[in-house]
Short mmCIF file of C-alpha atoms and ligand atoms in Angstrom, two decimals:
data_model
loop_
_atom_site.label_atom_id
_atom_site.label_comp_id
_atom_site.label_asym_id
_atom_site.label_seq_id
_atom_site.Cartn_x
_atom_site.Cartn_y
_atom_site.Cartn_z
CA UNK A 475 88.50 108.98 125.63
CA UNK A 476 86.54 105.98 127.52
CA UNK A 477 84.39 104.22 124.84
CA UNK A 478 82.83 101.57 127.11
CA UNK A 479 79.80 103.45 128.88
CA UNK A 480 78.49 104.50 125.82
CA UNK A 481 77.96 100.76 124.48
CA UNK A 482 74.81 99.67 126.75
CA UNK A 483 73.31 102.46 125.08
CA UNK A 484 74.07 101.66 121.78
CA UNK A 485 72.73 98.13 122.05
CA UNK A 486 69.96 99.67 123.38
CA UNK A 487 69.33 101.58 120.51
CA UNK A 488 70.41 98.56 117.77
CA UNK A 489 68.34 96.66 119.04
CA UNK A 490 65.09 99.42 119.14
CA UNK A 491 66.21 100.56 116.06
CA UNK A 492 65.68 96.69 113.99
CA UNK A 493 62.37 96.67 116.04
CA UNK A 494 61.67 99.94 114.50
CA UNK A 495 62.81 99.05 111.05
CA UNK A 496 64.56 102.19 111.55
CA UNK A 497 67.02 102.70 108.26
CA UNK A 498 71.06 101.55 108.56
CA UNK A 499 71.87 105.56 107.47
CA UNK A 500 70.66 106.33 111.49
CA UNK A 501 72.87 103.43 113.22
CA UNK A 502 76.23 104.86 112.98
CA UNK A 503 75.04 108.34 114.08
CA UNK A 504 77.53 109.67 117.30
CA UNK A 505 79.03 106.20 117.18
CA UNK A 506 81.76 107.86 114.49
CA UNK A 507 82.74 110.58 117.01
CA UNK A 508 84.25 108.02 119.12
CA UNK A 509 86.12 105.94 116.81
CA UNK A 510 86.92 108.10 114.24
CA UNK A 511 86.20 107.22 110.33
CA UNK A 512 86.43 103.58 110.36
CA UNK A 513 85.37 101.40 107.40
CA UNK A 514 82.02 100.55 109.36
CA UNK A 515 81.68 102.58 112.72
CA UNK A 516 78.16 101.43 113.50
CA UNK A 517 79.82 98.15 114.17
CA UNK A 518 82.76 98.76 115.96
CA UNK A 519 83.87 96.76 118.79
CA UNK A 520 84.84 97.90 122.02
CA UNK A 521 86.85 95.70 124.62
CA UNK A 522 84.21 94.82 126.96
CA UNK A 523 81.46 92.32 127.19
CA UNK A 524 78.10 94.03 126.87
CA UNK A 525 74.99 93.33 127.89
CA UNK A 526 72.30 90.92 125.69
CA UNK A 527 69.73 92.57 124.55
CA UNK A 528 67.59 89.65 125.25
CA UNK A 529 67.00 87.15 128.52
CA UNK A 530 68.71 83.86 128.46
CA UNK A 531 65.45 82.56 128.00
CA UNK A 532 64.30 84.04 125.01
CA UNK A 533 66.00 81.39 122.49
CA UNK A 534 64.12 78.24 123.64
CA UNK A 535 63.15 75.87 123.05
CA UNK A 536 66.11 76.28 120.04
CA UNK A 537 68.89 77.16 122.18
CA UNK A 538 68.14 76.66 125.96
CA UNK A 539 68.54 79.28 129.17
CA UNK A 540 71.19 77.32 130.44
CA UNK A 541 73.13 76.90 128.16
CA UNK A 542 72.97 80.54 127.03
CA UNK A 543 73.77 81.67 131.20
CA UNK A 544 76.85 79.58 130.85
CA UNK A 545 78.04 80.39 127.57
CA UNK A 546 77.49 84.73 128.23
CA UNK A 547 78.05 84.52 131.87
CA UNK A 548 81.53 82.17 131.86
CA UNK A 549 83.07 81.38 128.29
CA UNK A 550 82.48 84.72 126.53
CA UNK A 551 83.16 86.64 129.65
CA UNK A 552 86.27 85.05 130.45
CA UNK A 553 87.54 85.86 126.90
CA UNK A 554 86.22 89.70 127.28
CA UNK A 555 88.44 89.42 130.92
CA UNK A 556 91.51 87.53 129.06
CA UNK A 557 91.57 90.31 126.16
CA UNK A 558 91.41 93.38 128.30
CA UNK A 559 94.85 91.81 130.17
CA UNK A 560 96.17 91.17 126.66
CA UNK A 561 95.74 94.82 125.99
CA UNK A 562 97.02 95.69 128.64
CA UNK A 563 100.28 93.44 128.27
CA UNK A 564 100.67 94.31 124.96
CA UNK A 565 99.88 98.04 125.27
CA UNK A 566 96.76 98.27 122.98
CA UNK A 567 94.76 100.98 122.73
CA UNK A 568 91.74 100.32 123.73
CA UNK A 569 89.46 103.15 123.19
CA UNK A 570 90.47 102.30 119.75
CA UNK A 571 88.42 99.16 117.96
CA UNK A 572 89.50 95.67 118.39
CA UNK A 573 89.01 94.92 114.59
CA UNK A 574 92.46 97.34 114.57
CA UNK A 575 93.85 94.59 116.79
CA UNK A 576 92.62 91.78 114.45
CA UNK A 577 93.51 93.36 111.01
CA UNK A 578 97.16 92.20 112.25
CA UNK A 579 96.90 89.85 114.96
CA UNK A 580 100.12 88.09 113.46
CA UNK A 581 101.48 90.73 114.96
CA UNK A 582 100.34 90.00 118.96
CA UNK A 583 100.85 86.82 121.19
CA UNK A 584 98.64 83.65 120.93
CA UNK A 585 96.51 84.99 123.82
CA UNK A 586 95.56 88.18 122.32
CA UNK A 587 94.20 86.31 119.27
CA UNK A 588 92.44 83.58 121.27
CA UNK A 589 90.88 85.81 123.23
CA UNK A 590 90.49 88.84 120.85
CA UNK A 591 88.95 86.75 118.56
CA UNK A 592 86.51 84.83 121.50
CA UNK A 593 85.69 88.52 122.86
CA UNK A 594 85.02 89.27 119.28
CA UNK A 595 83.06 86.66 117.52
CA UNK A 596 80.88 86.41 120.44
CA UNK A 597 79.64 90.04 120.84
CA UNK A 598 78.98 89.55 116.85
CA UNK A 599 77.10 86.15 117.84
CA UNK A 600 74.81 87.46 120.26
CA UNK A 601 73.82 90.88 118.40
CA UNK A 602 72.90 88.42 115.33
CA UNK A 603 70.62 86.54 117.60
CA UNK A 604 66.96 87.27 118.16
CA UNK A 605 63.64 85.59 120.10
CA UNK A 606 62.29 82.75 117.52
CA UNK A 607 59.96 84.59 114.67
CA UNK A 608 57.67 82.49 112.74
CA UNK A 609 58.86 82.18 108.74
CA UNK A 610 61.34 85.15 108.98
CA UNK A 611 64.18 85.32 106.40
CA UNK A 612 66.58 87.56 104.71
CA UNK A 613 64.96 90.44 102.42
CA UNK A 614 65.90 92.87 100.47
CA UNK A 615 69.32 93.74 99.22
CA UNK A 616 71.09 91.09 101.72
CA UNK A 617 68.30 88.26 99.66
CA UNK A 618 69.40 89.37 95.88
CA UNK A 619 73.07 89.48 97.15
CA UNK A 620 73.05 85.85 98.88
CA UNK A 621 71.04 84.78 95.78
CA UNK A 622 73.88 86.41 93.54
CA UNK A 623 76.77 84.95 95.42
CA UNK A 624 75.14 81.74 95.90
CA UNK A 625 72.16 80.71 93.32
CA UNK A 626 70.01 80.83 95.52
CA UNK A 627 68.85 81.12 99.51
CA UNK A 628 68.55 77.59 100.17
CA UNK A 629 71.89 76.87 98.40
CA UNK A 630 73.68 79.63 100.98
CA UNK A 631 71.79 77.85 103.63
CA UNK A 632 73.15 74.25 102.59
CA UNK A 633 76.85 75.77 101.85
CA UNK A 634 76.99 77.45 105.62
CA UNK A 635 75.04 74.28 107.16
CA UNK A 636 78.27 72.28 105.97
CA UNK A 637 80.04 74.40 106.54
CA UNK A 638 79.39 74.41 110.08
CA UNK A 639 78.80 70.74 110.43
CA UNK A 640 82.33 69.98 108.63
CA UNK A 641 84.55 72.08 111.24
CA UNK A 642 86.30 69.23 112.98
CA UNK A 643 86.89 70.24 116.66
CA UNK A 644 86.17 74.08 117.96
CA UNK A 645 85.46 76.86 115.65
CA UNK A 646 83.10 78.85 113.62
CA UNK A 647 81.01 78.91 110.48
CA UNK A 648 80.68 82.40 108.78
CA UNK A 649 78.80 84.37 106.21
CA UNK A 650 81.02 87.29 105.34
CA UNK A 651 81.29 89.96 102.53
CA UNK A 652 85.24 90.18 101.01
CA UNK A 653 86.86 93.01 99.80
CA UNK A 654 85.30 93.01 96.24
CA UNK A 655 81.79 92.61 97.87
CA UNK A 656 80.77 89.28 97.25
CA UNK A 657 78.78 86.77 99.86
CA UNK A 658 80.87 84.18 100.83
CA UNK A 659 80.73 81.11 103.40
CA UNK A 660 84.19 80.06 105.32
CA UNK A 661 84.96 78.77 108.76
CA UNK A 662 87.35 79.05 111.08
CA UNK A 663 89.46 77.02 113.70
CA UNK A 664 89.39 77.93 117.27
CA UNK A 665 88.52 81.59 118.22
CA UNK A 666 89.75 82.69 114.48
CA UNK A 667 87.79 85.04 112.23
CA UNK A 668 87.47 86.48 108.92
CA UNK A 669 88.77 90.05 109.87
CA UNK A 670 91.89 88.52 111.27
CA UNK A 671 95.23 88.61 108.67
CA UNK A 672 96.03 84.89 109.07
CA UNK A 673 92.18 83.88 108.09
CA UNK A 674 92.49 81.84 104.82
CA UNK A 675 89.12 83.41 104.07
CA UNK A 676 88.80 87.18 104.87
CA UNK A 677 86.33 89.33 105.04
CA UNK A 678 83.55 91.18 107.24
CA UNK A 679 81.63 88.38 109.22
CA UNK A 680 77.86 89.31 109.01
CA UNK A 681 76.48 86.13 110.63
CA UNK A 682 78.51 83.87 112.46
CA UNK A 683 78.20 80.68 113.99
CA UNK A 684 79.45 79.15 117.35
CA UNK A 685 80.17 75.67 116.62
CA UNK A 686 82.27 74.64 119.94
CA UNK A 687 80.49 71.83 122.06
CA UNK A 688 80.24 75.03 124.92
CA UNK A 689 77.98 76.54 122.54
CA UNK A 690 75.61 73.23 122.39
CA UNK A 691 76.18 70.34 124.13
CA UNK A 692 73.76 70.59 127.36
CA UNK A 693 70.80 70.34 124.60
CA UNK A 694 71.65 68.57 122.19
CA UNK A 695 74.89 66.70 122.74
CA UNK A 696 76.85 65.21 120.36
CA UNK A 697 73.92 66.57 117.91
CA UNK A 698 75.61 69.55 116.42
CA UNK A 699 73.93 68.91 113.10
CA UNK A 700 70.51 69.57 115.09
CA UNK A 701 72.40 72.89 116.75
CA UNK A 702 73.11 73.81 113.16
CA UNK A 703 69.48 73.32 111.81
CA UNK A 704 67.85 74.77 114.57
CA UNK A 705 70.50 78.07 114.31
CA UNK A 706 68.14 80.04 111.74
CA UNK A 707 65.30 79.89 113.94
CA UNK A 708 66.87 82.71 116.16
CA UNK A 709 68.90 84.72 113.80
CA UNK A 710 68.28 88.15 113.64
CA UNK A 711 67.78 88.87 110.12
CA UNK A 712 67.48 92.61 110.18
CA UNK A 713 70.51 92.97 112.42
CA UNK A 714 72.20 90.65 109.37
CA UNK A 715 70.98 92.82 106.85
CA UNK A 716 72.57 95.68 108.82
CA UNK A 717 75.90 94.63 109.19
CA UNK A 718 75.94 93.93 105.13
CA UNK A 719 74.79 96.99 104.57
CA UNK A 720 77.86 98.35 106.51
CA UNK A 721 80.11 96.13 105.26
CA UNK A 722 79.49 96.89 101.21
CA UNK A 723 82.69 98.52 99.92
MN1 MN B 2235 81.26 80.17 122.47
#
């Protein structure tokens, strides 16, 4: 079964559907006839880049065109190229979803898990993204859960903030729920991720954050602690609250 034409169209409709404040129940609707019951279909990841829903643009002033052109166009694309000759190397399935692949990436070479995990923790970066709202923040059941797990939404905000200041080198910083459902901030090295069996921290990454110099350095340099601040401007809270919603046991 090929997977990949269908996934243009189901950005499509993610992204409509948080515009429409259309209900998670709808989201996974035909999206489970292709990859079977998985623990959160809606989300699944397929082995090919797709396209943003948004123009390179449409993050300024926070995070700039150019930056954004190189960063979909050359690093996240060469990881979505890299992967699909993993696969093919390793003989993986790839009509099924790469979180399979990433659930036991001990298992495959270095190069599937650099590159799964780029491929991966990009197409999760981008779909958490959105065009800068004015005073727009979590609601709802994701708000009472980060206030539960963390005190309160400024003390998640400060815990991820270090979070992602604090990873020396290349990596990620990463809200994620774990397996008893609880909110929890980690951060990984490299291309790692929550999902992946050799993550100290694991979990189902929500709303993640590109911390390699790629992901900032044109604008702001050596700044990442600016990077980090500005980073909540342009999430996309309801796309957030959707993934938790998914990824509740
Ligand atoms: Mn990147």
């Amino acid at each position: 079964m090929k997977t990949n034409p269908s996934h243009p169209s189901r950005r499509t409709f993610l992204a409509n559907s948080a515009k429409a404040g259309l209900t998670v129940g709808l989201l996974g609707t035909g999206i489970s006839d292709l990859f079977g019951q998985e623990s959160q279909p809606e989300f699944a990841t397929g082995f090919t880049q797709q396209p943003l829903a948004y123009g390179y643009a449409a993050l300024e002033p926070h995070i700039d065109a150019r930056t954004m052109e190189i960063h979909y166009t050359k690093h996240a694309a060469a990881y979505s190229s890299n992967l699909r000759d993993a696969a093919k190397e390793e003989s993986v399935d790839t009509t099924r979803p790469l979180e399979q692949v990433l659930a036991s990436i001990s298992k495959y070479s270095t190069k599937m898990r650099n590159n799964g995990g780029g491929h991966y923790n990009h197409e999760l970066f981008w779909s958490i993204l959105s065009p800068p709202q004015s005073e727009v923040g979590p609601e709802g059941p994701l708000l009472e859960a980060l206030k539960t797990s963390f005190g309160s939404y400024e003390a998640f905000v400060s815990q991820f903030e270090t979070a992602a200041k604090a990873r020396f080198g290349s990596g990620w910083a990463w809200l994620l729920v774990d397996a008893s459902g609880k909110l929890v901030v980690s951060s990984t090295p490299n291309q790692d991720n929550p999902l992946m069996d050799i993550a100290e921290v694991k979990g189902t990454p929500i709303l993640g954050l590109d911390v390699w110099e790629h992901a900032y350095y044109l604008h702001y340099q050596n700044r990442r602690a600016d990077y980090v601040t500005a980073f909540w401007k342009v999430v996309n809270w309801n796309a957030v609250t959707a993934r938790y919603a998914a990824a509740k046991p």
